[in-house]
Amino acid sequence: MMRFLLLFSRQGKLRLQKWFTPLTDREKKKVIRDMMMMVLARPPRTCNFLQWRDLKIVYKRYASLYFCTGLEDQDNELLALEVLHRYVELLDKYFGNVCELDIIFNFEKAYFILDEFLMGGEILETSRMAVAGSLEEADTLQEVKDQTVYYSVPQY
Amino acid sequence: MSDVVEKTLTALPSLLSLDSQPGSAKLSSSSKLGALIRGITELTSKHEEEKLVQHELASLKDQVSSPNISMRQMKEAMVRAIYCEMLGYEASFSYIHAIKLAQQGSILDKRVGYLAVCLFLNENHELLLLLVNTVLKDLQSTNLIEVCMALTVVSQMFPKDMIPAILPLVEEKLNHSKEIIRRKAVLALYKFYLIAPNQVQHIHNKFRKALCDKDPGVMFASLHIYLQMIKDNPEGYKDLTASFVTILKQVVSGKLPMDFNYHSVPAPWLQIQLLRILSILGKNDQMSSEIMYDVLDESLKRAEINHNITYAILYECVKCIYTIYPNSDLLEKAAKCIGNFVISSKINLKYLGLKALTFVIQQDPKLALQHQMTIIECLDHPDIIIKRETLELLFRITNAQNVTVIVEKMLEFLHQSKDDHSTIDLVGKVAEIAEKYAPENKWFIETMNTVFSLGGDMIQPDIPNSFLKLLSEGFDSEEENQKLRLFAVDSYISLLEGEIKKLPQRFLQVISWVLGEYSHLRTDLDSARVITLLAKLLDMKQMSGETKTWVLMAMTKLCSGESSISIAQSVCDDYSSSMDTVLRQRAHELQLLSQDSALRGQLLTLHSGSEPLEVDSSLSFLDAFVSEALAAGAAPYKPPHQRQEELAQEKALSLEPYELSLPINMSSSSLTGRQSPTLMSVSSGLSGDSTELSLKGNTTILKLEGVKRVWGKEGYLSRKDPLEEVIQVENPSSPSQPTGTGGTPSDTPTPSATPEPEHGKQQLASSLFIGLGSQTSVFLMGKSDPTAQRIRRKVKTPNSSMAVTERGSVSSTSSAVDNLLCNNIPESANMVQEVTYETPPPYKTELDARLNEDLIDSTPSPVQSNGVETTSDKTESEITDKPRDECSSISLPAKLSGLPHSEVTSLCSNQTVELSACHVEKHDYVLLVIFISNSSDSDMENIHLQVISEQLEVSLLCESPLQDIAKHSMAVCQYLLNVRRPVVHFEVVGMLSYQTSSENQEVEFSYKLPLTSFVRPLEVSTEQYGTMWLAFSNDTKQNLALVTDGQDPLTDTLDLLKKKLGLHVVEIIGVEGIVACRLVQDQPCLLHCRVHGRTLAVWLRSPIPELPDCLLYHCQRVLEET
């Protein structure tokens, strides 16, 4: 099972974080800091796998963005690498030739895509078409203009 | 920073053109979020960023609390709040609005609301309680998207205590017509299973239905749950092996829809998941493994395309092949696969190849020899990760001959490494192998010095402890001891005379202890000189208080003679007024003892040996003091766990709903501590403790039912049998296994003519891989080389030999280890068996066929998909039922046949021998009867039967060694079993070695017997029961199902327990009943039962910590079966 997925830039800016097991904010910050330190220090053309505490770290760089995930011990590193790749493919399909800026400005969309793809740290939908389909379905709803006033809805 | 700006500018045109594309999101350059992001990008310092974000947060706060904000604006504000949080600034004012947005908004607002909730709050946040209602509403929504969102949020984060509230709704979704909903529901249940396994116990049948779902996606999702459940209890799911094999076959041959392909490989995620499940099912189970061989072969064959994903499958196949019962053909293919990985130019594959090699090296050391040159190259690889992994591999093949080279390589790495975690890990490994294989004293002490200096203060505390223990307890020869101690003293004196600033605290502690204890051995060394050196340490600024105490204690041991006493006095003056109480006490001790030499001589005799100290662990000398204090009105002592639980009980709000469809676990304590059973019944009825509390107790029963170990440390290597590891630790001259029935040294590739630079590597290779070939297998078969291990601890009493194994991370007992050692049992029974198993005896195949028939019944098929209700929880006895008929010809010895006994079960068999066993329940013990029947045409000679168990004491009943068994005849061995540590099912493992027609053979077997075989009624009166109840400290409570078909549910239930488990019903009073039993050796367990509505609240107490839980498990089983 994946424990977390982080996206960060070459400059060490966090772009997306997804935690699949509960951690305190302190622990999260520690993980983020350690990941950036380890991954950004790796020279090019080295192995994509690292060991951090008892977790396997799998990372991959796409253009200026690093995708980094922490796996449990019995997980398959190569498979995780392909999971990252599939996520990039999904982003690419949705945004059309995705770049870091797409993810910066539309990070909530990136989260939604991730939620359709992974659930609880495991792969939910392996088919690229299906993920795209369910996202479009939700997006079409966006066209409906919605002007409800927030506080006019009855209070709970 | 300018880099980013530049990138933004160059990307701008493409960004603008994006707008017109369908499906792509619009980049809102005019939006507030856009402005914020752009604003931040333009800043140059962290300080400015902070100012900007704080400003933003302030305006956000205003905005969300303004009365006429629209939903749309709220959503937008929420996105900005998420962004600020991601930058590391807290926006806690928006949390409540996130929940509100999820609750009240339209679908899109809701989605943002849920997202914000997931990102803002963690599982324990109190605001999450407000979310429960929203989730409930959405789960019942007719809108699919809302249901999907609710399921997603539930799997991401949900308060554990609230699971029962939504569980029925999530369960219902398993029957939903849409695949995506079913899939998400299964994954949500998987999540529940991980965090609260007890809550989803009752839906195991529904998981089976999900496994048989017509949509492969739902089936795939259910595999996550199955993997977890099988990991927790492999025995319970053996019947599914054939089904999983069938599924994998279908996947591999491309029967799934094209949708599931990834880079034209059929459903790789599915394949890998199935392979992982199969490897657990096939581990140590020949029968299940044999079903898998075909499909594994097929998977290896199919994975041909040159792509990462096929390598991922291959890697998983290899792991599986090496985990399950070995098959020579597959092993060969897997070995080839590993070879390809290791020599691959792709660095990721090389890494995995090394990992796989590390994994299999103990089973197959030949493989390391084949790749030794590659391994040598990896040692000098520019990527530090590869280097690290190579060292890990070398660690596994260390033996007495190559230890110096390997340690040298490791220390070299340690000098470069900057990563704390790997430093600590590696330092521990160096210490371990140095102690085990040290060739000489000087080397050992010097290596340990480096370990202590490099490891610094992060070093695991057991390294210095075990080092000091080794020095003090010493080895078999006293002369050697003295030499080692002397050398240590010399080395430390010279260290202290050098640069002392850099020495870490822990190292200084070790040094002071050794000098205090042993510097008198060096007769030409003046104690004043040592004391001066130690006093110099005290002056150092960075010395911790703890280290100073060590130094003072060393001084106390040393101070004799004029000059040293004067130094000691001045030190005392400094520290006798220290703020640190421990330090002050030590200073006073030093002062007193340095003045009174007679007292000192009495206290600190220079004893050379190490007579075991008598320790009064019960602290009985304090009894008078305690009773005095009690009489004076002091509160009686409560153990820490009890205090803690009471505290928790006072504070915590009970979040458990009152009505539950499943039994709640009662926690193992109550508000009022120890009470009589009758008093307790009041509180037990009311306090429905959350199940979480009872999970803490690390109970056996819960382990069986699948508590997930989160953040656990478990590698492939830990999957090995404890038995194997024991040998690994204790038989240092042989880290490798004999290969087959005779290893061949000729596999070592030694190219005749090598160019000059290659020569160095060749040399390194020969020094590293020495002792891996046939020599070791000779060691294993014959007696072990006495010179191989110089530093070997003396084994004095069973207690101290326990201590020897304690560092090896193996929790096995010494007697097993000793037995194994003195019999020189080779480790690789598997490898040998593999040869002998190729042609199974005829009756076995028949049996296989029958078993297969049974298994096929549960194979999923569309027709069955709705009605497959095969009982997933087969009891042990049902599983072992099957082979029974085969052994019916074997009968018990006449004097045993009248006693209650289990049926004779076949353990294993090959062409020559069939092993079967049963157990006989006697009043005071359990007898294990093993039948060895020689089915070959030649006599069996030199028979050696070894039977051990981790949880049981096993002793051979008759002392005479086994006679040779003539052809077609049988021998019977009887073993006496007594409980050492209660578990739900005991496992006895054994190994039979023998000779037929001068060929050495071995077979391994294992036998399981339930705790119930050891349970006997305990006949006590109600008064005796009362006193015993108060005396016992380990307890467990649980609600069990009542037997409700008769007149009196309580009597019926207790009678059933009495009949099935052999308990003694002491008395039944109204709605309460008290029951007692004991394990064979008089280890009692008391049960107090009380009818509460439709359940029976049971409270168990025993002096044995594990017993209540184990017994409870069996009670539960018995009651569930009816």
mmCIF file of N, CA and C in Angstrom, chain A residues 3 10-11 13 15 18-20 23 42 46-50 53-54 73-79 82 85-86 94-95 101-102 105-107 111-112 119 122-126 138 142 146 148 150-151 154 156, chain B residues 3 18 23 27 38 49 64 66-67 69-71 74 79 82-83 86 97 100 103-104 108-109 111 155-156 183-184 187 190-191 224 231 262 269 276 307-308 312 316 348 351-352 383 385 421 711-712 714-715:
data_model
loop_
_atom_site.group_PDB
_atom_site.id
_atom_site.type_symbol
_atom_site.label_atom_id
_atom_site.label_comp_id
_atom_site.label_asym_id
_atom_site.label_seq_id
_atom_site.Cartn_x
_atom_site.Cartn_y
_atom_site.Cartn_z
ATOM 1 N N ARG A 3 1.884 4.812 1.150
ATOM 2 C CA ARG A 3 1.639 5.557 2.392
ATOM 3 C C ARG A 3 1.381 7.031 2.094
ATOM 4 N N ARG A 10 11.539 21.250 -8.474
ATOM 5 C CA ARG A 10 12.987 21.162 -8.324
ATOM 6 C C ARG A 10 13.485 22.168 -7.291
ATOM 7 N N GLN A 11 12.716 23.243 -7.116
ATOM 8 C CA GLN A 11 13.130 24.257 -6.146
ATOM 9 C C GLN A 11 12.679 23.916 -4.726
ATOM 10 N N LYS A 13 9.454 23.234 -3.781
ATOM 11 C CA LYS A 13 8.111 23.736 -3.438
ATOM 12 C C LYS A 13 7.120 22.580 -3.536
ATOM 13 N N ARG A 15 3.833 20.782 -4.289
ATOM 14 C CA ARG A 15 2.734 21.062 -5.215
ATOM 15 C C ARG A 15 1.498 20.235 -4.916
ATOM 16 N N LYS A 18 -0.610 13.858 -0.658
ATOM 17 C CA LYS A 18 -1.722 12.954 -0.368
ATOM 18 C C LYS A 18 -1.212 11.939 0.638
ATOM 19 N N TRP A 19 -1.905 11.837 1.760
ATOM 20 C CA TRP A 19 -1.486 10.895 2.817
ATOM 21 C C TRP A 19 -2.502 9.794 2.923
ATOM 22 N N PHE A 20 -2.045 8.570 2.861
ATOM 23 C CA PHE A 20 -2.990 7.458 2.894
ATOM 24 C C PHE A 20 -3.090 6.820 4.275
ATOM 25 N N LEU A 23 -1.235 10.716 9.857
ATOM 26 C CA LEU A 23 0.004 11.202 10.469
ATOM 27 C C LEU A 23 -0.303 12.552 11.090
ATOM 28 N N ARG A 42 19.621 13.674 -5.233
ATOM 29 C CA ARG A 42 20.053 12.540 -6.051
ATOM 30 C C ARG A 42 20.567 13.018 -7.387
ATOM 31 N N THR A 46 20.469 8.010 -11.624
ATOM 32 C CA THR A 46 20.677 7.036 -10.555
ATOM 33 C C THR A 46 19.367 6.304 -10.326
ATOM 34 N N CYS A 47 19.438 5.363 -9.475
ATOM 35 C CA CYS A 47 18.315 4.494 -9.195
ATOM 36 C C CYS A 47 17.129 5.281 -8.631
ATOM 37 N N ASN A 48 15.907 4.897 -8.998
ATOM 38 C CA ASN A 48 14.719 5.633 -8.571
ATOM 39 C C ASN A 48 14.189 5.201 -7.209
ATOM 40 N N PHE A 49 14.921 4.316 -6.565
ATOM 41 C CA PHE A 49 14.426 3.786 -5.300
ATOM 42 C C PHE A 49 15.336 4.194 -4.151
ATOM 43 N N LEU A 50 14.730 4.491 -3.019
ATOM 44 C CA LEU A 50 15.496 4.839 -1.827
ATOM 45 C C LEU A 50 14.891 4.128 -0.638
ATOM 46 N N ARG A 53 13.740 5.238 6.642
ATOM 47 C CA ARG A 53 13.219 4.500 7.790
ATOM 48 C C ARG A 53 12.789 3.129 7.311
ATOM 49 N N ASP A 54 11.537 2.748 7.594
ATOM 50 C CA ASP A 54 11.143 1.422 7.131
ATOM 51 C C ASP A 54 10.346 1.492 5.832
ATOM 52 N N ASP A 73 6.957 -2.206 2.962
ATOM 53 C CA ASP A 73 8.104 -3.027 2.628
ATOM 54 C C ASP A 73 7.845 -4.076 1.560
ATOM 55 N N GLN A 74 6.651 -4.682 1.568
ATOM 56 C CA GLN A 74 6.460 -5.781 0.632
ATOM 57 C C GLN A 74 5.979 -5.314 -0.739
ATOM 58 N N ASP A 75 5.801 -4.014 -0.902
ATOM 59 C CA ASP A 75 5.304 -3.508 -2.176
ATOM 60 C C ASP A 75 6.363 -3.588 -3.257
ATOM 61 N N ASN A 76 5.862 -3.563 -4.479
ATOM 62 C CA ASN A 76 6.716 -3.716 -5.641
ATOM 63 C C ASN A 76 7.127 -2.335 -6.158
ATOM 64 N N GLU A 77 8.411 -2.055 -6.143
ATOM 65 C CA GLU A 77 8.905 -0.727 -6.511
ATOM 66 C C GLU A 77 8.623 -0.390 -7.971
ATOM 67 N N LEU A 78 8.847 -1.376 -8.834
ATOM 68 C CA LEU A 78 8.658 -1.103 -10.260
ATOM 69 C C LEU A 78 7.205 -0.777 -10.556
ATOM 70 N N LEU A 79 6.329 -1.491 -9.873
ATOM 71 C CA LEU A 79 4.907 -1.248 -10.080
ATOM 72 C C LEU A 79 4.560 0.178 -9.649
ATOM 73 N N GLU A 82 5.322 2.623 -12.172
ATOM 74 C CA GLU A 82 4.322 2.663 -13.229
ATOM 75 C C GLU A 82 3.050 3.358 -12.759
ATOM 76 N N HIS A 85 3.713 6.840 -13.256
ATOM 77 C CA HIS A 85 3.649 7.150 -14.676
ATOM 78 C C HIS A 85 2.205 7.241 -15.149
ATOM 79 N N ARG A 86 1.387 6.304 -14.662
ATOM 80 C CA ARG A 86 -0.001 6.323 -15.068
ATOM 81 C C ARG A 86 -0.685 7.619 -14.593
ATOM 82 N N TYR A 94 -5.954 14.852 -19.142
ATOM 83 C CA TYR A 94 -6.947 15.822 -18.686
ATOM 84 C C TYR A 94 -6.556 17.237 -19.078
ATOM 85 N N PHE A 95 -5.319 17.598 -18.800
ATOM 86 C CA PHE A 95 -4.906 18.973 -19.070
ATOM 87 C C PHE A 95 -4.442 19.156 -20.512
ATOM 88 N N LEU A 101 2.782 24.236 -14.294
ATOM 89 C CA LEU A 101 1.860 25.345 -14.037
ATOM 90 C C LEU A 101 0.411 24.892 -13.986
ATOM 91 N N ASP A 102 0.080 23.886 -14.825
ATOM 92 C CA ASP A 102 -1.285 23.356 -14.775
ATOM 93 C C ASP A 102 -1.591 22.860 -13.371
ATOM 94 N N PHE A 105 -1.851 25.862 -10.778
ATOM 95 C CA PHE A 105 -3.062 26.677 -10.835
ATOM 96 C C PHE A 105 -4.331 25.861 -10.658
ATOM 97 N N ASN A 106 -4.245 24.571 -10.931
ATOM 98 C CA ASN A 106 -5.450 23.751 -10.819
ATOM 99 C C ASN A 106 -5.209 22.576 -9.906
ATOM 100 N N PHE A 107 -4.551 22.848 -8.791
ATOM 101 C CA PHE A 107 -4.169 21.707 -7.953
ATOM 102 C C PHE A 107 -5.372 20.911 -7.470
ATOM 103 N N TYR A 111 -5.967 16.830 -7.546
ATOM 104 C CA TYR A 111 -6.424 15.987 -6.435
ATOM 105 C C TYR A 111 -7.606 15.127 -6.860
ATOM 106 N N PHE A 112 -8.535 15.737 -7.606
ATOM 107 C CA PHE A 112 -9.713 14.976 -8.015
ATOM 108 C C PHE A 112 -9.308 13.806 -8.905
ATOM 109 N N MET A 119 -7.328 4.942 -4.259
ATOM 110 C CA MET A 119 -8.209 5.064 -3.105
ATOM 111 C C MET A 119 -7.568 4.318 -1.955
ATOM 112 N N GLU A 122 -4.362 2.321 -2.668
ATOM 113 C CA GLU A 122 -4.360 1.244 -3.645
ATOM 114 C C GLU A 122 -4.985 1.748 -4.935
ATOM 115 N N ILE A 123 -4.667 1.060 -6.012
ATOM 116 C CA ILE A 123 -5.206 1.500 -7.287
ATOM 117 C C ILE A 123 -6.686 1.182 -7.369
ATOM 118 N N LEU A 124 -7.441 2.170 -7.772
ATOM 119 C CA LEU A 124 -8.883 1.981 -7.860
ATOM 120 C C LEU A 124 -9.262 1.675 -9.293
ATOM 121 N N GLU A 125 -8.757 2.465 -10.185
ATOM 122 C CA GLU A 125 -9.181 2.354 -11.575
ATOM 123 C C GLU A 125 -7.935 2.294 -12.446
ATOM 124 N N THR A 126 -7.765 1.185 -13.121
ATOM 125 C CA THR A 126 -6.553 1.074 -13.920
ATOM 126 C C THR A 126 -6.771 1.554 -15.345
ATOM 127 N N ALA A 138 -18.199 14.808 -14.081
ATOM 128 C CA ALA A 138 -18.301 15.813 -13.024
ATOM 129 C C ALA A 138 -18.091 17.220 -13.578
ATOM 130 N N GLN A 142 -20.121 21.530 -14.003
ATOM 131 C CA GLN A 142 -19.549 22.822 -13.670
ATOM 132 C C GLN A 142 -20.204 23.955 -14.464
ATOM 133 N N ASP A 146 -24.145 28.552 -10.533
ATOM 134 C CA ASP A 146 -24.698 28.301 -9.209
ATOM 135 C C ASP A 146 -24.511 29.542 -8.358
ATOM 136 N N THR A 148 -26.235 30.188 -5.373
ATOM 137 C CA THR A 148 -26.809 30.096 -4.026
ATOM 138 C C THR A 148 -25.959 30.895 -3.047
ATOM 139 N N TYR A 150 -24.296 31.368 0.402
ATOM 140 C CA TYR A 150 -23.793 30.388 1.361
ATOM 141 C C TYR A 150 -24.608 30.371 2.645
ATOM 142 N N TYR A 151 -24.831 31.513 3.208
ATOM 143 C CA TYR A 151 -25.471 31.534 4.528
ATOM 144 C C TYR A 151 -26.980 31.410 4.474
ATOM 145 N N PRO A 154 -30.271 26.664 5.135
ATOM 146 C CA PRO A 154 -30.547 26.455 6.565
ATOM 147 C C PRO A 154 -29.328 25.927 7.310
ATOM 148 N N TYR A 156 -27.109 23.859 10.006
ATOM 149 C CA TYR A 156 -27.258 22.486 10.514
ATOM 150 C C TYR A 156 -27.465 22.506 12.015
ATOM 151 N N ASP B 3 14.160 31.534 -12.053
ATOM 152 C CA ASP B 3 13.963 30.381 -12.911
ATOM 153 C C ASP B 3 12.480 30.125 -13.135
ATOM 154 N N LEU B 18 -4.641 26.708 -24.011
ATOM 155 C CA LEU B 18 -5.309 25.590 -23.346
ATOM 156 C C LEU B 18 -6.800 25.837 -23.171
ATOM 157 N N GLY B 23 -12.459 19.851 -21.933
ATOM 158 C CA GLY B 23 -12.049 19.039 -20.785
ATOM 159 C C GLY B 23 -10.954 19.673 -19.969
ATOM 160 N N LEU B 27 -7.367 28.186 -16.904
ATOM 161 C CA LEU B 27 -6.420 28.773 -15.964
ATOM 162 C C LEU B 27 -6.887 30.179 -15.671
ATOM 163 N N ARG B 38 0.602 33.992 -8.387
ATOM 164 C CA ARG B 38 1.543 34.833 -9.120
ATOM 165 C C ARG B 38 2.291 35.755 -8.165
ATOM 166 N N GLU B 49 7.174 36.250 1.604
ATOM 167 C CA GLU B 49 6.127 35.271 1.351
ATOM 168 C C GLU B 49 5.224 35.164 2.584
ATOM 169 N N VAL B 64 -14.829 34.702 4.441
ATOM 170 C CA VAL B 64 -15.700 33.565 4.762
ATOM 171 C C VAL B 64 -16.701 33.899 5.853
ATOM 172 N N SER B 66 -18.137 36.877 6.094
ATOM 173 C CA SER B 66 -19.079 37.915 5.659
ATOM 174 C C SER B 66 -20.425 37.263 5.365
ATOM 175 N N PRO B 67 -21.526 37.937 5.751
ATOM 176 C CA PRO B 67 -22.838 37.276 5.719
ATOM 177 C C PRO B 67 -23.356 36.991 4.308
ATOM 178 N N ILE B 69 -21.752 35.964 1.482
ATOM 179 C CA ILE B 69 -20.859 35.236 0.591
ATOM 180 C C ILE B 69 -21.658 34.140 -0.111
ATOM 181 N N SER B 70 -21.432 33.982 -1.394
ATOM 182 C CA SER B 70 -22.165 32.944 -2.118
ATOM 183 C C SER B 70 -21.390 31.643 -2.051
ATOM 184 N N MET B 71 -22.085 30.547 -2.358
ATOM 185 C CA MET B 71 -21.451 29.226 -2.367
ATOM 186 C C MET B 71 -20.220 29.232 -3.255
ATOM 187 N N MET B 74 -17.418 30.938 -1.705
ATOM 188 C CA MET B 74 -16.917 30.122 -0.610
ATOM 189 C C MET B 74 -15.999 29.035 -1.135
ATOM 190 N N VAL B 79 -10.441 26.938 -1.872
ATOM 191 C CA VAL B 79 -9.286 26.520 -2.679
ATOM 192 C C VAL B 79 -8.059 27.340 -2.281
ATOM 193 N N ILE B 82 -6.734 26.083 0.942
ATOM 194 C CA ILE B 82 -5.958 24.845 0.760
ATOM 195 C C ILE B 82 -4.549 25.193 0.299
ATOM 196 N N TYR B 83 -4.483 26.151 -0.604
ATOM 197 C CA TYR B 83 -3.170 26.520 -1.134
ATOM 198 C C TYR B 83 -2.281 27.068 -0.024
ATOM 199 N N MET B 86 -1.015 24.333 2.051
ATOM 200 C CA MET B 86 0.025 23.556 1.383
ATOM 201 C C MET B 86 1.371 24.258 1.508
ATOM 202 N N HIS B 97 -15.764 25.703 7.837
ATOM 203 C CA HIS B 97 -16.437 26.044 6.583
ATOM 204 C C HIS B 97 -16.269 24.941 5.550
ATOM 205 N N LYS B 100 -18.907 22.554 6.326
ATOM 206 C CA LYS B 100 -20.196 23.122 5.931
ATOM 207 C C LYS B 100 -20.387 23.055 4.414
ATOM 208 N N GLN B 103 -21.295 19.807 3.363
ATOM 209 C CA GLN B 103 -22.627 19.447 3.784
ATOM 210 C C GLN B 103 -23.721 20.106 2.949
ATOM 211 N N GLN B 104 -23.491 21.368 2.607
ATOM 212 C CA GLN B 104 -24.600 22.134 2.051
ATOM 213 C C GLN B 104 -24.492 22.421 0.569
ATOM 214 N N LEU B 108 -20.467 20.228 -6.964
ATOM 215 C CA LEU B 108 -19.089 20.707 -7.148
ATOM 216 C C LEU B 108 -18.536 21.364 -5.891
ATOM 217 N N ASP B 109 -19.389 22.092 -5.201
ATOM 218 C CA ASP B 109 -18.934 22.711 -3.944
ATOM 219 C C ASP B 109 -18.589 21.626 -2.949
ATOM 220 N N ARG B 111 -17.578 18.706 -3.562
ATOM 221 C CA ARG B 111 -16.325 18.034 -3.882
ATOM 222 C C ARG B 111 -15.155 18.816 -3.305
ATOM 223 N N SER B 155 -12.957 6.386 2.814
ATOM 224 C CA SER B 155 -11.733 5.588 2.760
ATOM 225 C C SER B 155 -10.506 6.433 3.055
ATOM 226 N N GLN B 156 -10.634 7.718 2.888
ATOM 227 C CA GLN B 156 -9.485 8.582 3.138
ATOM 228 C C GLN B 156 -9.340 8.883 4.622
ATOM 229 N N ARG B 183 -16.913 -1.108 -6.473
ATOM 230 C CA ARG B 183 -15.464 -1.078 -6.322
ATOM 231 C C ARG B 183 -15.051 -0.178 -5.154
ATOM 232 N N LYS B 184 -15.645 0.992 -5.124
ATOM 233 C CA LYS B 184 -15.288 1.926 -4.047
ATOM 234 C C LYS B 184 -15.743 1.398 -2.703
ATOM 235 N N LEU B 187 -13.239 -1.087 -1.484
ATOM 236 C CA LEU B 187 -12.018 -0.445 -0.986
ATOM 237 C C LEU B 187 -12.260 0.274 0.336
ATOM 238 N N TYR B 190 -12.105 -2.296 2.854
ATOM 239 C CA TYR B 190 -10.692 -2.660 3.045
ATOM 240 C C TYR B 190 -10.040 -1.721 4.045
ATOM 241 N N LYS B 191 -10.356 -0.450 3.867
ATOM 242 C CA LYS B 191 -9.809 0.542 4.788
ATOM 243 C C LYS B 191 -10.302 0.280 6.213
ATOM 244 N N HIS B 224 -7.350 -6.808 -2.376
ATOM 245 C CA HIS B 224 -6.630 -6.073 -1.336
ATOM 246 C C HIS B 224 -7.017 -6.606 0.035
ATOM 247 N N LYS B 231 -2.706 -12.749 4.885
ATOM 248 C CA LYS B 231 -1.465 -12.475 5.594
ATOM 249 C C LYS B 231 -1.676 -12.734 7.092
ATOM 250 N N TYR B 262 -2.172 -2.660 -19.638
ATOM 251 C CA TYR B 262 -1.291 -1.512 -19.431
ATOM 252 C C TYR B 262 -0.056 -1.773 -20.270
ATOM 253 N N TRP B 269 -1.398 -4.975 -12.409
ATOM 254 C CA TRP B 269 -1.628 -4.771 -10.968
ATOM 255 C C TRP B 269 -2.297 -5.984 -10.374
ATOM 256 N N ARG B 276 1.292 -12.078 -5.000
ATOM 257 C CA ARG B 276 1.598 -11.869 -3.579
ATOM 258 C C ARG B 276 0.732 -12.767 -2.701
ATOM 259 N N HIS B 307 9.746 -4.003 -20.864
ATOM 260 C CA HIS B 307 9.124 -2.827 -20.257
ATOM 261 C C HIS B 307 9.117 -3.000 -18.751
ATOM 262 N N ASN B 308 9.172 -1.887 -18.069
ATOM 263 C CA ASN B 308 9.181 -1.905 -16.611
ATOM 264 C C ASN B 308 8.104 -2.787 -16.025
ATOM 265 N N ALA B 312 8.326 -5.787 -13.384
ATOM 266 C CA ALA B 312 7.651 -5.787 -12.081
ATOM 267 C C ALA B 312 6.992 -7.144 -11.841
ATOM 268 N N GLU B 316 8.029 -10.081 -9.011
ATOM 269 C CA GLU B 316 7.073 -10.642 -8.067
ATOM 270 C C GLU B 316 7.022 -12.171 -8.201
ATOM 271 N N ASN B 348 17.598 0.568 -12.122
ATOM 272 C CA ASN B 348 16.516 0.120 -11.247
ATOM 273 C C ASN B 348 16.459 -1.396 -11.180
ATOM 274 N N TYR B 351 19.215 -2.768 -9.066
ATOM 275 C CA TYR B 351 18.880 -2.617 -7.647
ATOM 276 C C TYR B 351 17.963 -3.746 -7.189
ATOM 277 N N LEU B 352 16.919 -3.987 -7.986
ATOM 278 C CA LEU B 352 15.990 -5.046 -7.602
ATOM 279 C C LEU B 352 16.648 -6.409 -7.677
ATOM 280 N N ASP B 383 26.351 5.041 -7.641
ATOM 281 C CA ASP B 383 25.113 5.312 -6.897
ATOM 282 C C ASP B 383 25.194 4.678 -5.517
ATOM 283 N N ILE B 385 23.025 4.158 -3.338
ATOM 284 C CA ILE B 385 21.946 3.229 -3.005
ATOM 285 C C ILE B 385 22.322 1.804 -3.415
ATOM 286 N N HIS B 421 19.837 7.150 9.226
ATOM 287 C CA HIS B 421 19.138 5.878 9.347
ATOM 288 C C HIS B 421 20.013 4.730 8.871
ATOM 289 N N TRP B 711 3.315 0.722 10.192
ATOM 290 C CA TRP B 711 4.695 1.147 10.402
ATOM 291 C C TRP B 711 5.555 0.025 10.970
ATOM 292 N N GLY B 712 5.277 -1.149 10.588
ATOM 293 C CA GLY B 712 6.076 -2.267 11.058
ATOM 294 C C GLY B 712 7.339 -2.415 10.237
ATOM 295 N N GLU B 714 9.357 -5.060 8.438
ATOM 296 C CA GLU B 714 9.300 -6.459 8.042
ATOM 297 C C GLU B 714 9.836 -6.601 6.629
ATOM 298 N N GLY B 715 10.913 -7.246 6.475
ATOM 299 C CA GLY B 715 11.490 -7.417 5.151
ATOM 300 C C GLY B 715 11.189 -8.778 4.618
#
